[in-house]
Every structure is written in C-alpha cells, then in structure tokens.
Amino acid sequence: MPRLSQIVAVAFAALVLAAGAAEPPDRIYVNSRVWTGEPARPEALAFAVRGDRFVAVGTDADVRDLAGPRTVVTDLQGLRVVPGFDDAHWHLPSRRTARLDGAGSVEVIQQRLLDYSRTLPSGSWVVGRGWMPTDFPDRTADRRYLDAVFPDRPVVIRDRDSHQALANAPALRLAGITRETPDPADGWIVRGTDGEPTGLLKEAAASLVTQLLPNLSVDDTYELLLQELATAASLGLTSLQDATDVGLTQNERAAVLRAVEKGTMTVRYRVPLPLEIGVPAEQIAKYAALRDSTRDALVSYGFVKTILDGTVDAKTAFMLEPYVGGGNGVPMLSQKDLDRAVADFDRAGLQVEIHAIGDGAIRMALDAYEHASKVNGPRDRRHRIEHVEVPAAADVARFRALGVIASTQPIGATPDVVMLENYAPLLGPERFARAYNPKQFDVAGATQAFGSDYPVYSMDPLAGIYAVVTRQTRDGVPAGGSHPENRISVEAALRHYTGDAAYASFDESRKGTIAVGKYADFVVLSDDILAMAPAELLETRVLLTVMGGRETYRASGFGDSSSR
Ligand SMILES: [Zn+2]
C-alpha cells in the first residue's frame, strides 16, 4: 500500500506538470508588423515566446492576455518582423581573408589589405578575396599594385569566383615561381612582355602559391567560425546550410563541436557530406545514421553534395549548345556514374545536392533524380540542384514534376560588369534571357530556396532580395533593371529565404515561419521591406536577431524597450 506522503508527492508532481503546460511566456513582443510566412495568416501584430518556441501569434490583446508576472514585454514600436533568414547555400571559409568585394579601384584594394594586415602577426601572409578584373587599370591585375604597399610581406588575393589569384613578388619568391617556371596542368602563369610573371595565376596555377598558406589550427578555425557566426547574426541569419562538396575538415568539425559545447553556436547549421562514386553501402548507412541522430540538433547532417560542372564565366559550365565563340564545357561525371551514385544514396533515404549551372548539367542532374525515383520507388526526396543558372526551357517544369528543389543565389542576378561584359556575351541573348531567373521556377510551381554562396558573394539576405526585386546593381543600374520581366516580389523572395529554405532541409515543421510550436527564430528590421521602394532595401538594417528565443544580435542604438 502506498503511504499518504507518496500519494501527495505524486499528485503534487502532476500539478506542477499541468502548471508547466500553461506557464506564461518568457517574452512577448507587441505593437509590431509581423510577416509570419504562413499563407493562411501572413500578417500578425504580436507574438509570444517561451523557451525556444513561439507559443502565440496574433493581436496585441491576444498575446498580452498570456503575460504572467515575470513575462518581459517588448514594444516593437511598429517595426517589421520576419522569420529568421535561412541561407540555403553557404560555405564556411577555409581561412581568414581581407574582403575585397566591390572595391572598385586599386587604391581601395590596397587600403583594405593594409587595414587587414594590421590585425595579423607581423610578417605573416596577407590573404584577400573578392576582387574583379574591373578593379584594376586596363582590367589587368598585376603584382606591382601589391608590391607598392607590401614590398617585403607575402600577399595573395583571390578573385571573386576563385578562378584566379594575384600574388606579389615575395609570394612568388616563396613559391619559387620565376620566368623559367612552366605552366602547370590546367593552369597558367601569366607573363608580361618581358617574360616575367605578372603575379596573375589562373586556375590551377593559383595553388602553386596558395598551397603554401598555413592551415588553420582548431583554435584559429574556431575564431574564424565565431566571426562568421557574428556576421551572420548581424544580417538576420538564424540558419546556414553549408554546401561544401568535400564536407567539413576535421579541424572545422572540431571547431563546430566546440561552438555547440560552449553555447556559441548562434545559427542552426546544416553540414554537408560528400557524394562520391561507388561508396560502400555500410558507409552510406553511417551517413543515414548521422542524419537520424542529428535531425533536430543545432548542427545537423542529412545530405550529400557533389559538383557536376563549372561556371559560365570560365566556360566550364556544361551547356547543351556551345558558348558563343565555341566550347560546351564538360561535365565532371558521366551520366552512368551520376545515376548510380545518386541511386545509391537515394536508396538510403539521403538527400542529394548537385551543383549544376549549364543546361546540359542541369538536365543530367534531373535525369539522375528521375532514374533514382524509378529504381527506388516513390518517396518525399527533395533532391536539390544548386545554382541552376541556365536551365533549358523544356526542363523547368521537371522541377515540380520530380519534386526537385531549385537552390538559387539571388545576388548572382546582379547585372554587374562581369555579367554584362563576360557572362551575357558567352551565353548569347536567348540563353541570357533565362539565366539567373528565379521567376521561372515560381511560375512553374517549383520549390525554390535562396542562398548566397558566401564567400563568393556577400551573405546579406537583404542584398540578395534587392538583386532579384530590382535586377539592378547597388547603384540602380540599369534603369528599370536587366530583363525586368524576371523580377519577383519582396514577399516571394522572403519566402524563398525562410520557409522554402526550411523545406529544402526537411525542417518546415520546426522553423521557417512565425507560427505556434516552431522555433522562435526571427528578425526585427529597421524599415518595412514589404512596403517600401525597392532601392531602400539597401538602407534597411537588422536591429535584432533572435534564434531559438535567444538574442544573437542587437544593433547598437536599438534600445531594449522591454518592461514587466
Ligand atoms: Zn557554393
């Protein structure tokens, strides 16, 4: 017979449980304009958070009613709130670099490198990335511009797309590159009229220098990761899906685990595994087990990635018809190998991501996914094609039919000098008209997830949204936009950067919209991006980022107007 005290204890525990279920929210946010991302109820005024979840979404009165004595109430003063941004295609950089994006001139490149070099131990390598040929006089990158400011210290800077690097004289010396050095296979050491290397190293030649760069230790990698996470949070990102085809290095995995252990992981991070040919079934089963054990964790696995072709600018994207001037590009795998590898991973229920940019490679990827569904039977697969820049018109409808996700980079649609003077002429007008065109996937009813391809491009989601809404450069050129018929709305772009990106990682029941029961991942913006002239998107700032109910970024000057 149980004693009375035991019965009382059991009854008391039940009471505590019941009270727990109805506990008031930790925080409520009122007087805001919430874009929920939920099609049935896209707008709300207030929401409540308990622990790491949304527990109410509605009007100020609905939500205020839930407040308890310890609930913190934040008046958002009419500011726009959106779900946390989810970058569906991002890369953890392999090293710290000076960012040279949008420099526009040699002087700016020199100044950024000098500023950055002062943060490094003296004498160490100075590494940068993000320049474009148009930053240099006569569009000709030359080491003399680096030697002028770094006569003794080795410097190497990669271009935006990582197809060439510029090294200064000390860097060339350390690499042993002289006028006698032969070009490596698949690479070119550019030489001046005097026969001396100019410092410009194309394709594989760049690695003659970059292979000398010291590898980052776990500590360095952890510091780099923290910097990237801080940037991500400051831009409203609460989820990052890494698309690196070789997966993470051992040091990177260790750094990520350390961030989880120390509580410094401020995004939900999806980590890639490599798709390779002929991987034994036991290895694939391990991948599937890793996915299952991390399904709802801050750091999760679940997909395999491979690269099927190159880029249009380098004429290495695989096209059905030749580039203007000749050459189709070559796929990196045969259809037979691709079909087999995709079917192997698909059989284990793993999601597949294939980098495919040219219409030829995109068709091969779609064929491989169709093959897998034939041999392995129907299932909710959500295989993805990354970049998917120039699909054949006839293939666009196949995305919806096969349930394949178009994983695209809105900021790539920016009609900058490289696009207008290299990319477009290589494709010719007919293909250029359907390149970098997110609209075609929306019209075809396909699921489209947006990402940045950082560090190739900035990871700022608002910059990406601006690019597809205007199809202009940041300076508003050309007036009216390049191929304005391909523009999409801010709301469509938001959906691709939130709910659709969550769907693309099988996470739509946990995140991606502001809805009861989902993770409290949201962003407060300085202006209402759903009711403004598109040019103002570039002036809009993130004021507050919250991931799982926890503040991961607060803009300086954005005061906490909370009360109890
Ligand atoms: Zn990428």
Coordinates of C-alpha atoms and ligand atoms in Angstrom, one line a residue:
M1 CA 0.0 0.0 0.0
P2 CA 1.5 3.4 -0.9
R3 CA 1.8 5.8 2.1
L4 CA -0.1 9.0 2.1
S5 CA 3.0 11.1 1.6
Q6 CA 3.8 9.2 -1.6
I7 CA 0.3 9.8 -2.9
V8 CA 0.6 13.5 -2.1
A9 CA 4.0 13.7 -3.8
V10 CA 2.6 12.1 -7.0
A11 CA -0.4 14.4 -7.0
F12 CA 1.9 17.4 -6.5
A13 CA 4.1 16.4 -9.4
A14 CA 1.0 16.1 -11.7
L15 CA 0.0 19.7 -10.6
V16 CA 3.5 21.1 -11.4
L17 CA 3.3 19.4 -14.8
A18 CA -0.1 20.9 -15.6
A19 CA 1.1 24.3 -14.5
G20 CA 4.2 23.9 -16.7
A21 CA 2.0 23.3 -19.7
A22 CA 0.1 26.5 -19.1
E23 CA 3.1 28.5 -17.9
P24 CA 3.1 32.1 -19.2
P25 CA 5.5 33.1 -21.9
D26 CA 9.1 34.3 -21.1
R27 CA 8.7 37.2 -23.5
I28 CA 6.0 38.8 -25.5
Y29 CA 6.5 41.2 -28.4
V30 CA 3.7 43.6 -29.2
N31 CA 3.0 46.6 -31.5
S32 CA 4.8 45.1 -34.5
R33 CA 4.1 44.2 -38.1
V34 CA 4.8 40.5 -38.3
W35 CA 5.1 38.8 -41.7
T36 CA 4.6 35.3 -40.5
G37 CA 5.3 33.4 -43.7
E38 CA 2.1 31.4 -43.1
P39 CA 0.0 31.6 -46.2
A40 CA -3.3 31.3 -44.2
R41 CA -2.4 34.2 -41.9
P42 CA 0.5 36.2 -43.3
E43 CA 0.2 39.2 -41.0
A44 CA 0.1 39.5 -37.2
L45 CA 0.8 42.2 -34.7
A46 CA 2.2 40.4 -31.7
F47 CA 3.8 37.1 -30.6
A48 CA 4.9 35.3 -27.5
V49 CA 8.0 33.1 -26.9
R50 CA 8.5 30.5 -24.2
G51 CA 11.9 28.7 -24.1
D52 CA 13.0 28.3 -27.7
R53 CA 9.5 28.3 -29.3
F54 CA 6.7 30.6 -30.4
V55 CA 3.7 29.9 -28.1
A56 CA 1.3 32.5 -29.5
V57 CA 0.9 34.7 -32.6
G58 CA -1.9 37.2 -33.0
T59 CA -3.1 40.6 -31.9
D60 CA -1.7 42.7 -29.1
A61 CA -4.7 41.8 -26.9
D62 CA -4.5 38.1 -27.6
V63 CA -0.8 38.0 -26.6
R64 CA -0.9 40.4 -23.7
D65 CA -3.5 38.2 -22.1
L66 CA -1.0 35.5 -21.7
A67 CA 1.5 37.6 -19.7
G68 CA 2.5 36.4 -16.3
P69 CA 4.3 38.3 -13.5
R70 CA 7.7 37.5 -14.9
T71 CA 6.9 37.9 -18.6
V72 CA 9.0 40.5 -20.3
V73 CA 7.0 42.7 -22.7
T74 CA 8.8 44.3 -25.6
D75 CA 7.0 47.1 -27.5
L76 CA 8.5 47.0 -31.1
Q77 CA 7.1 50.4 -32.0
G78 CA 5.5 49.3 -35.2
L79 CA 8.7 47.7 -36.6
R80 CA 8.6 44.9 -39.2
V81 CA 9.4 41.4 -38.0
V82 CA 10.1 38.5 -40.3
P83 CA 11.2 34.8 -39.7
G84 CA 14.9 34.4 -39.3
F85 CA 16.7 34.1 -42.6
D86 CA 17.9 30.7 -43.7
D87 CA 20.8 30.7 -46.2
A88 CA 20.3 27.5 -48.2
H89 CA 23.8 27.6 -49.8
W90 CA 26.7 28.9 -47.8
H91 CA 30.3 27.9 -47.2
L92 CA 32.4 28.2 -44.1
P93 CA 35.6 30.0 -45.5
S94 CA 38.7 27.9 -45.1
R95 CA 40.7 30.9 -43.9
R96 CA 40.5 34.5 -42.7
T97 CA 40.8 36.9 -45.6
A98 CA 40.5 40.6 -46.3
R99 CA 37.2 41.1 -48.1
L100 CA 37.8 43.0 -51.4
D101 CA 34.3 42.8 -52.8
G102 CA 33.1 45.9 -54.6
A103 CA 36.5 47.6 -54.1
G104 CA 36.2 49.3 -57.5
S105 CA 39.8 50.6 -57.6
V106 CA 43.4 49.6 -56.8
E107 CA 43.6 52.2 -54.1
V108 CA 40.7 50.7 -52.2
I109 CA 42.2 47.2 -52.5
Q110 CA 45.5 48.5 -51.2
Q111 CA 43.8 50.3 -48.3
R112 CA 41.7 47.2 -47.3
L113 CA 44.7 45.0 -47.4
L114 CA 46.8 47.4 -45.3
D115 CA 44.0 47.7 -42.7
Y116 CA 43.6 44.0 -42.5
S117 CA 47.3 43.3 -42.3
R118 CA 47.5 45.3 -39.1
T119 CA 45.2 42.7 -37.4
L120 CA 47.7 39.9 -38.2
P121 CA 51.0 38.9 -36.7
S122 CA 53.8 40.9 -38.4
G123 CA 55.4 39.2 -41.4
S124 CA 52.6 36.6 -41.8
W125 CA 50.8 36.1 -45.1
V126 CA 48.2 38.6 -46.1
V127 CA 45.3 36.8 -47.9
G128 CA 42.4 38.5 -49.6
R129 CA 39.5 37.6 -51.8
G130 CA 36.7 39.1 -53.8
W131 CA 38.4 41.3 -56.4
M132 CA 37.3 41.6 -60.0
P133 CA 39.4 42.5 -63.1
T134 CA 37.5 45.7 -63.4
D135 CA 39.1 46.9 -60.1
F136 CA 42.4 47.3 -62.0
P137 CA 43.5 49.8 -64.6
D138 CA 43.0 48.3 -68.1
R139 CA 41.3 45.4 -66.3
T140 CA 44.7 43.9 -65.8
A141 CA 45.6 42.7 -62.3
D142 CA 49.4 43.0 -61.8
R143 CA 51.6 42.3 -58.8
R144 CA 53.1 45.8 -58.9
Y145 CA 49.9 47.1 -57.2
L146 CA 50.6 44.8 -54.3
D147 CA 54.4 45.2 -54.3
A148 CA 53.9 49.0 -53.9
V149 CA 52.3 48.6 -50.5
F150 CA 53.8 45.2 -49.4
P151 CA 57.4 45.1 -50.7
D152 CA 58.5 42.5 -48.1
R153 CA 55.5 40.6 -47.0
P154 CA 53.8 37.8 -49.0
V155 CA 50.4 38.7 -50.3
V156 CA 47.9 36.6 -52.3
I157 CA 44.4 37.7 -53.3
R158 CA 41.8 35.5 -55.0
D159 CA 39.2 36.9 -57.4
R160 CA 35.5 36.7 -56.6
D161 CA 34.8 33.4 -58.3
S162 CA 38.1 31.8 -57.2
H163 CA 39.3 31.1 -60.7
Q164 CA 42.5 33.2 -60.5
A165 CA 44.8 34.7 -57.9
L166 CA 47.2 37.7 -57.8
A167 CA 50.4 37.2 -55.9
N168 CA 53.1 39.8 -55.1
A169 CA 56.8 39.4 -55.5
P170 CA 57.6 38.0 -52.0
A171 CA 54.8 35.4 -52.5
L172 CA 56.1 34.4 -55.9
R173 CA 59.6 34.1 -54.4
L174 CA 58.4 31.8 -51.6
A175 CA 56.6 29.6 -54.2
G176 CA 59.7 29.5 -56.4
I177 CA 57.9 30.9 -59.4
T178 CA 60.2 32.6 -61.9
R179 CA 60.2 33.2 -65.7
E180 CA 61.5 29.7 -66.1
T181 CA 58.7 28.0 -64.3
P182 CA 56.4 26.0 -66.7
D183 CA 52.7 26.4 -66.6
P184 CA 51.1 23.6 -64.5
A185 CA 48.4 21.3 -66.0
D186 CA 45.1 23.1 -66.1
G187 CA 46.7 26.4 -65.2
W188 CA 48.5 29.5 -66.5
I189 CA 51.2 31.7 -65.0
V190 CA 50.5 35.0 -66.8
R191 CA 53.7 36.7 -68.1
G192 CA 54.4 40.2 -69.1
T193 CA 56.0 41.3 -72.4
D194 CA 59.4 40.9 -70.7
G195 CA 58.6 37.3 -69.9
E196 CA 58.4 37.9 -66.1
P197 CA 55.4 36.5 -64.2
T198 CA 53.0 39.4 -63.6
G199 CA 51.7 37.7 -60.4
L200 CA 48.4 36.7 -62.0
L201 CA 47.9 33.0 -61.6
K202 CA 44.9 31.4 -63.4
E203 CA 43.0 28.3 -62.4
A204 CA 45.4 25.5 -61.1
A205 CA 48.4 27.9 -61.2
A206 CA 47.0 29.7 -58.1
S207 CA 47.6 26.6 -56.0
L208 CA 51.4 27.0 -56.6
V209 CA 51.1 29.9 -54.1
T210 CA 48.0 29.0 -52.0
Q211 CA 49.4 25.6 -51.1
L212 CA 52.0 27.4 -49.0
L213 CA 49.4 29.1 -46.8
P214 CA 49.5 27.6 -43.3
N215 CA 46.5 25.5 -42.4
L216 CA 44.3 26.9 -39.6
S217 CA 44.6 25.2 -36.3
V218 CA 41.4 24.2 -34.4
D219 CA 41.7 27.3 -32.3
D220 CA 42.1 29.5 -35.4
T221 CA 39.2 27.8 -37.1
Y222 CA 37.0 28.3 -34.0
E223 CA 37.9 32.0 -34.0
L224 CA 37.1 32.2 -37.7
L225 CA 33.8 30.4 -37.1
L226 CA 32.8 32.9 -34.4
Q227 CA 33.5 35.8 -36.7
E228 CA 31.3 34.3 -39.4
L229 CA 28.6 33.5 -37.0
A230 CA 28.6 37.1 -35.7
T231 CA 28.4 38.4 -39.2
A232 CA 25.5 36.0 -40.0
A233 CA 23.6 37.1 -36.9
S234 CA 24.1 40.7 -37.7
L235 CA 22.4 40.1 -41.1
G236 CA 19.4 38.3 -39.6
L237 CA 20.6 34.8 -40.4
T238 CA 19.4 32.1 -38.0
S239 CA 20.2 29.1 -40.2
L240 CA 23.1 28.2 -42.5
Q241 CA 23.2 25.3 -44.9
D242 CA 26.8 24.5 -45.8
A243 CA 27.2 23.4 -49.4
T244 CA 30.9 22.5 -49.5
D245 CA 31.2 19.4 -51.6
V246 CA 34.1 17.8 -49.7
G247 CA 32.3 18.3 -46.4
L248 CA 34.0 19.8 -43.4
T249 CA 37.6 19.2 -42.5
Q250 CA 38.5 17.6 -39.2
N251 CA 39.5 20.9 -37.7
E252 CA 36.3 22.5 -38.9
R253 CA 34.2 19.8 -37.3
A254 CA 36.1 20.2 -34.1
A255 CA 35.5 23.9 -34.1
V256 CA 31.8 23.5 -34.8
L257 CA 31.5 21.0 -31.9
R258 CA 33.4 23.4 -29.6
A259 CA 30.9 26.1 -30.5
V260 CA 28.0 23.8 -29.7
E261 CA 29.6 22.8 -26.3
K262 CA 30.4 26.4 -25.4
G263 CA 27.0 27.7 -26.4
T264 CA 28.4 30.0 -29.0
M265 CA 26.7 28.3 -32.0
T266 CA 24.2 31.1 -32.9
V267 CA 22.8 29.6 -36.0
R268 CA 21.2 26.2 -36.9
Y269 CA 24.0 24.8 -39.1
R270 CA 23.5 22.1 -41.7
V271 CA 26.7 20.3 -42.5
P272 CA 27.4 18.5 -45.8
L273 CA 28.8 15.1 -46.6
P274 CA 30.5 14.3 -49.9
L275 CA 28.7 12.4 -52.7
E276 CA 31.2 10.1 -54.2
I277 CA 31.1 7.3 -56.8
G278 CA 31.0 3.7 -55.5
V279 CA 30.7 4.4 -51.8
P280 CA 30.1 1.1 -49.9
A281 CA 26.6 0.6 -48.5
E282 CA 28.0 0.5 -44.9
Q283 CA 29.4 4.0 -45.3
I284 CA 26.2 5.3 -46.7
A285 CA 24.3 3.7 -43.8
K286 CA 26.6 5.6 -41.4
Y287 CA 25.6 8.8 -43.2
A288 CA 22.0 8.0 -42.8
A289 CA 22.5 7.2 -39.1
L290 CA 24.3 10.5 -38.6
R291 CA 21.3 12.2 -40.2
D292 CA 18.9 10.4 -37.9
S293 CA 20.8 11.2 -34.7
T294 CA 21.1 14.9 -35.5
R295 CA 17.7 15.6 -37.1
D296 CA 16.6 18.2 -34.7
A297 CA 20.1 19.3 -33.4
L298 CA 21.7 22.7 -33.7
V299 CA 24.3 21.0 -36.0
S300 CA 22.7 18.5 -38.3
Y301 CA 23.6 16.2 -41.2
G302 CA 21.4 14.7 -43.9
F303 CA 22.5 15.4 -47.4
V304 CA 25.4 14.6 -49.8
K305 CA 26.8 17.1 -52.2
T306 CA 28.7 16.9 -55.5
I307 CA 29.8 19.3 -58.3
L308 CA 28.8 18.4 -61.8
D309 CA 30.1 21.3 -63.8
G310 CA 31.9 24.7 -63.5
T311 CA 30.9 28.3 -64.2
V312 CA 29.7 30.2 -67.2
D313 CA 32.3 32.9 -66.7
A314 CA 35.1 30.3 -67.0
K315 CA 33.2 28.5 -69.8
T316 CA 33.3 25.3 -67.7
A317 CA 29.5 25.1 -67.1
F318 CA 28.3 22.2 -69.3
M319 CA 25.9 23.6 -72.0
L320 CA 23.7 21.7 -74.4
E321 CA 24.8 24.1 -77.2
P322 CA 28.2 25.7 -77.5
Y323 CA 29.1 29.0 -75.9
V324 CA 29.3 32.0 -78.3
G325 CA 32.9 31.6 -79.5
G326 CA 32.9 27.8 -79.1
G327 CA 33.1 25.0 -76.5
N328 CA 30.4 23.4 -74.4
G329 CA 32.2 22.8 -71.1
V330 CA 32.5 19.2 -69.9
P331 CA 30.5 17.5 -67.1
M332 CA 32.7 16.2 -64.3
L333 CA 30.9 12.9 -64.1
S334 CA 29.3 10.6 -66.8
Q335 CA 25.6 10.2 -66.7
K336 CA 26.1 6.5 -65.8
D337 CA 28.3 7.2 -62.8
L338 CA 26.0 10.0 -61.7
D339 CA 22.9 7.8 -62.0
R340 CA 24.5 5.1 -60.0
A341 CA 25.9 7.3 -57.2
V342 CA 22.6 9.2 -56.8
A343 CA 20.6 6.0 -56.7
D344 CA 22.9 4.6 -54.1
F345 CA 22.5 7.5 -51.7
D346 CA 18.8 7.9 -52.6
R347 CA 18.2 4.2 -51.6
A348 CA 19.4 5.0 -48.1
G349 CA 17.0 8.0 -47.9
L350 CA 19.7 10.6 -48.1
Q351 CA 19.0 13.9 -49.8
V352 CA 21.3 14.8 -52.7
E353 CA 22.6 18.2 -53.8
I354 CA 24.2 18.6 -57.2
H355 CA 26.0 21.8 -58.4
A356 CA 24.7 22.2 -62.0
I357 CA 24.9 25.6 -63.8
G358 CA 24.7 24.9 -67.5
D359 CA 21.6 23.5 -69.1
G360 CA 23.5 20.3 -70.0
A361 CA 24.5 19.6 -66.4
I362 CA 21.1 20.6 -65.1
R363 CA 19.4 18.1 -67.4
M364 CA 21.9 15.4 -66.3
A365 CA 21.0 16.1 -62.7
L366 CA 17.3 15.9 -63.4
D367 CA 17.8 12.7 -65.3
A368 CA 19.7 11.2 -62.4
Y369 CA 16.9 12.1 -59.9
E370 CA 14.3 10.7 -62.3
H371 CA 16.4 7.5 -62.6
A372 CA 16.6 7.2 -58.8
S373 CA 12.8 7.6 -58.4
K374 CA 12.3 4.8 -61.0
V375 CA 14.7 2.3 -59.4
N376 CA 14.0 3.1 -55.8
G377 CA 10.2 3.9 -55.9
P378 CA 8.2 6.9 -54.8
R379 CA 9.3 8.9 -51.7
D380 CA 9.5 12.5 -50.4
R381 CA 13.0 13.1 -51.7
R382 CA 13.6 16.8 -52.1
H383 CA 16.8 16.4 -54.0
R384 CA 18.3 19.7 -55.0
I385 CA 20.1 21.4 -57.8
E386 CA 22.5 24.1 -56.7
H387 CA 22.9 27.4 -58.7
V388 CA 20.7 26.1 -61.6
E389 CA 21.6 29.2 -63.5
V390 CA 20.7 28.4 -67.2
P391 CA 18.1 25.6 -67.3
A392 CA 16.7 24.6 -70.7
A393 CA 13.2 26.0 -71.0
A394 CA 11.9 22.4 -71.5
D395 CA 13.4 21.3 -68.2
V396 CA 11.9 23.9 -65.8
A397 CA 8.6 22.0 -65.4
R398 CA 10.5 18.9 -64.4
F399 CA 11.5 20.5 -61.1
R400 CA 7.9 20.4 -59.9
A401 CA 7.1 17.1 -61.5
L402 CA 10.1 15.4 -59.8
G403 CA 9.8 17.4 -56.6
V404 CA 13.4 18.7 -57.2
I405 CA 14.3 21.9 -55.4
A406 CA 15.9 24.8 -57.2
S407 CA 18.5 26.2 -54.9
T408 CA 19.4 29.6 -56.3
Q409 CA 21.5 32.6 -55.4
P410 CA 19.5 35.8 -55.9
I411 CA 22.5 38.1 -55.5
G412 CA 24.0 36.4 -58.6
A413 CA 21.4 38.1 -60.7
T414 CA 23.1 41.5 -60.2
P415 CA 23.9 42.9 -63.6
D416 CA 27.4 43.9 -62.8
V417 CA 30.2 44.5 -65.3
V418 CA 31.3 40.8 -65.2
M419 CA 27.7 39.7 -66.0
L420 CA 27.1 42.2 -68.8
E421 CA 30.5 42.0 -70.4
N422 CA 31.5 38.4 -69.9
Y423 CA 28.6 36.2 -68.8
A424 CA 26.0 37.5 -71.2
P425 CA 28.1 37.6 -74.3
L426 CA 29.2 34.0 -73.7
L427 CA 25.6 32.8 -73.5
G428 CA 24.1 35.0 -76.2
P429 CA 20.8 36.8 -75.8
E430 CA 18.4 33.8 -75.9
R431 CA 20.1 32.0 -73.1
F432 CA 21.0 35.1 -71.1
A433 CA 17.2 36.0 -71.0
R434 CA 16.5 32.9 -68.9
A435 CA 19.7 32.9 -66.9
Y436 CA 19.6 33.7 -63.1
N437 CA 15.9 33.9 -63.4
P438 CA 14.1 32.9 -60.2
K439 CA 10.8 33.9 -61.6
Q440 CA 10.7 30.9 -64.0
F441 CA 10.7 28.4 -61.0
D442 CA 8.0 30.3 -59.2
V443 CA 5.8 30.4 -62.3
A444 CA 6.4 26.6 -62.8
G445 CA 5.3 25.9 -59.2
A446 CA 8.7 24.5 -58.1
T447 CA 10.1 25.0 -54.6
Q448 CA 12.9 27.5 -54.7
A449 CA 15.3 28.0 -51.8
F450 CA 17.6 31.1 -51.7
G451 CA 21.2 31.2 -50.6
S452 CA 24.2 33.4 -51.0
D453 CA 27.1 31.1 -52.0
Y454 CA 29.1 33.1 -49.4
P455 CA 32.1 33.7 -49.5
V456 CA 31.7 34.1 -53.3
Y457 CA 29.1 36.7 -52.6
S458 CA 28.1 38.7 -49.5
M459 CA 25.8 36.6 -47.2
D460 CA 23.5 39.6 -46.7
P461 CA 19.9 38.3 -47.5
L462 CA 18.6 41.9 -48.0
A463 CA 21.2 42.4 -50.7
G464 CA 20.1 39.2 -52.3
I465 CA 16.4 40.2 -52.1
Y466 CA 17.3 43.7 -53.6
A467 CA 19.0 42.0 -56.5
V468 CA 16.0 39.9 -57.6
V469 CA 13.4 42.5 -56.9
T470 CA 15.2 45.2 -58.9
R471 CA 17.6 43.3 -61.2
Q472 CA 19.9 46.3 -60.8
T473 CA 23.3 46.9 -59.3
R474 CA 23.5 48.7 -56.0
D475 CA 23.8 51.9 -57.9
G476 CA 20.4 51.3 -59.6
V477 CA 21.9 50.4 -63.0
P478 CA 20.4 49.8 -65.5
A479 CA 17.3 51.9 -65.0
G480 CA 14.3 49.6 -64.9
G481 CA 16.5 46.5 -64.4
S482 CA 18.2 43.9 -66.6
H483 CA 15.4 41.7 -68.0
P484 CA 12.8 43.3 -65.7
E485 CA 10.3 40.6 -66.8
N486 CA 12.2 38.2 -64.5
R487 CA 11.8 40.3 -61.3
I488 CA 10.0 38.8 -58.3
S489 CA 8.3 40.5 -55.4
V490 CA 9.8 41.1 -52.0
E491 CA 7.3 38.7 -50.4
A492 CA 8.2 35.9 -52.8
A493 CA 11.9 36.5 -52.1
L494 CA 11.3 36.4 -48.4
R495 CA 9.5 33.1 -48.7
H496 CA 12.5 31.6 -50.6
Y497 CA 14.8 32.9 -47.8
T498 CA 12.7 31.5 -45.0
G499 CA 10.0 28.8 -45.3
D500 CA 11.2 27.4 -48.6
A501 CA 14.8 27.2 -47.4
A502 CA 13.5 25.3 -44.3
Y503 CA 11.5 23.0 -46.6
A504 CA 14.7 22.4 -48.6
S505 CA 16.3 20.9 -45.5
F506 CA 13.2 19.0 -44.3
D507 CA 12.8 21.4 -41.5
E508 CA 9.5 23.1 -42.4
S509 CA 7.7 21.7 -39.3
R510 CA 10.3 23.2 -37.0
K511 CA 11.2 26.5 -38.5
G512 CA 10.9 28.9 -41.4
T513 CA 7.7 30.7 -40.4
I514 CA 6.4 32.5 -37.3
A515 CA 3.9 30.0 -36.0
V516 CA 3.0 28.4 -32.7
G517 CA 5.2 25.4 -31.9
K518 CA 8.0 26.4 -34.2
Y519 CA 11.5 27.6 -33.1
A520 CA 11.4 31.3 -32.2
D521 CA 13.8 32.4 -34.9
F522 CA 13.0 35.9 -36.1
V523 CA 14.4 39.3 -37.1
V524 CA 13.4 42.9 -36.4
L525 CA 14.1 45.2 -39.3
S526 CA 14.6 49.0 -39.3
D527 CA 12.1 49.6 -42.0
D528 CA 9.1 47.8 -43.6
I529 CA 10.6 45.9 -46.5
L530 CA 7.1 44.9 -47.7
A531 CA 6.0 48.5 -48.1
M532 CA 8.9 50.5 -49.5
A533 CA 10.6 51.5 -52.7
P534 CA 13.0 48.6 -53.6
A535 CA 16.0 50.9 -53.6
E536 CA 15.5 51.4 -49.8
L537 CA 16.1 47.7 -49.2
L538 CA 19.8 48.5 -49.2
E539 CA 19.4 51.0 -46.4
T540 CA 17.4 48.6 -44.3
R541 CA 19.2 47.3 -41.2
V542 CA 18.7 44.4 -39.0
L543 CA 18.0 45.7 -35.5
L544 CA 17.5 42.4 -33.6
T545 CA 18.1 38.7 -34.4
V546 CA 16.7 36.0 -32.2
M547 CA 17.4 32.3 -32.7
G548 CA 15.5 29.8 -30.6
G549 CA 14.3 32.6 -28.2
R550 CA 17.9 33.8 -27.7
E551 CA 19.2 37.2 -28.8
T552 CA 22.1 36.6 -31.2
Y553 CA 22.4 40.2 -32.4
R554 CA 21.2 43.6 -31.3
A555 CA 22.2 46.7 -33.3
S556 CA 23.9 49.4 -31.3
G557 CA 21.4 52.1 -30.6
F558 CA 18.5 49.8 -30.7
G559 CA 17.4 50.1 -27.1
D560 CA 15.6 47.5 -25.2
S561 CA 12.2 49.0 -24.5
S562 CA 11.1 46.0 -22.5
S563 CA 9.1 46.1 -19.3
R564 CA 7.5 43.6 -17.0
Ligands
ZN1 ZN 28.8 27.1 -53.4

